[in-house]
Coordinates of C-alpha atoms in Angstrom, one line a residue:
X1158 CA 57.2 -31.5 -105.4
X1159 CA 60.5 -29.7 -104.9
X1160 CA 62.2 -28.8 -102.1
X1161 CA 65.0 -26.5 -101.0
X1162 CA 67.6 -26.3 -99.6
X1163 CA 67.6 -29.4 -98.0
X1164 CA 69.2 -29.8 -95.6
X1165 CA 68.0 -26.4 -93.9
X1166 CA 68.1 -25.0 -90.8
X1167 CA 64.7 -22.9 -90.1
X1168 CA 63.0 -22.7 -93.5
X1169 CA 62.5 -24.3 -96.5
X1170 CA 61.3 -23.8 -99.9
X1171 CA 58.3 -25.8 -101.4
X1172 CA 57.6 -25.9 -105.0
X1173 CA 54.7 -27.8 -106.9
X1174 CA 54.6 -28.5 -110.1
X1175 CA 50.9 -28.1 -110.8
X1176 CA 49.0 -25.3 -108.7
X1177 CA 47.6 -26.5 -105.3
X1178 CA 44.4 -26.0 -104.6
X1179 CA 43.3 -26.6 -100.5
X1180 CA 46.5 -28.7 -100.1
X1181 CA 47.9 -29.6 -97.3
X1182 CA 51.6 -30.2 -95.8
X1183 CA 52.3 -32.8 -93.4
X1184 CA 55.9 -33.2 -91.4
X1185 CA 56.5 -36.3 -89.4
X1186 CA 59.3 -37.7 -87.5
X1187 CA 61.3 -40.8 -88.5
X1188 CA 58.8 -42.8 -86.2
X1189 CA 55.3 -41.7 -87.9
X1190 CA 54.4 -38.9 -85.3
X1191 CA 52.9 -35.7 -87.0
X1192 CA 55.4 -32.7 -85.6
X1193 CA 53.8 -29.9 -88.0
X1194 CA 50.9 -29.4 -90.4
X1195 CA 50.3 -26.7 -92.9
X1196 CA 46.5 -26.3 -94.2
X1197 CA 45.0 -24.6 -97.1
X1198 CA 48.0 -24.3 -99.3
X1199 CA 47.4 -22.7 -102.5
X1200 CA 49.4 -22.0 -105.2
X1201 CA 53.1 -23.7 -106.6
X1202 CA 55.4 -21.7 -104.2
X1203 CA 55.8 -21.7 -100.4
X1204 CA 58.2 -21.1 -97.9
X1205 CA 57.7 -23.3 -95.1
X1206 CA 59.1 -22.0 -91.6
X1207 CA 60.3 -25.1 -88.9
X1208 CA 62.7 -22.9 -86.9
X1209 CA 61.3 -25.0 -83.9
X1210 CA 62.2 -28.6 -85.2
X1211 CA 65.4 -30.3 -83.4
X1212 CA 68.0 -31.2 -85.9
X1213 CA 66.8 -34.7 -87.6
X1214 CA 65.4 -36.6 -90.5
X1215 CA 61.6 -35.5 -91.0
X1216 CA 59.2 -36.8 -94.0
X1217 CA 57.2 -34.2 -96.0
X1218 CA 53.9 -35.4 -97.3
X1219 CA 51.5 -33.1 -99.7
X1220 CA 48.0 -34.4 -100.1
X1221 CA 45.4 -32.8 -102.4
X1222 CA 41.8 -33.9 -102.1
X1223 CA 42.9 -36.8 -99.8
X1224 CA 45.4 -38.1 -102.4
X1225 CA 49.4 -37.7 -101.9
X1226 CA 50.8 -35.3 -104.5
X1227 CA 54.5 -35.4 -103.2
X1228 CA 56.7 -37.1 -100.6
X1229 CA 60.3 -35.9 -99.7
X1230 CA 62.6 -36.4 -96.8
X1231 CA 63.7 -33.6 -94.9
X1232 CA 67.1 -33.2 -93.1
X1233 CA 66.7 -30.2 -90.6
X1234 CA 70.2 -29.4 -89.3
X1235 CA 71.5 -27.3 -85.9
X1236 CA 70.9 -23.8 -86.1

């Protein structure tokens, strides 16, 4: 997977190399707490809105059929 722009302020673009079917994207803070989940992702390209997240570092994990498809570090900047 790829994520851009990164760092970002309110949203980012998620691109998957292979077509996702019923995938899930989870955003966790640096201590492992889930702060956002996006279910039923189908396709290759997604615009993810995160305008409520505080500035900081997060981990994005994409899973499909219970298996991790990709993991990226996200950096949210102040708006």
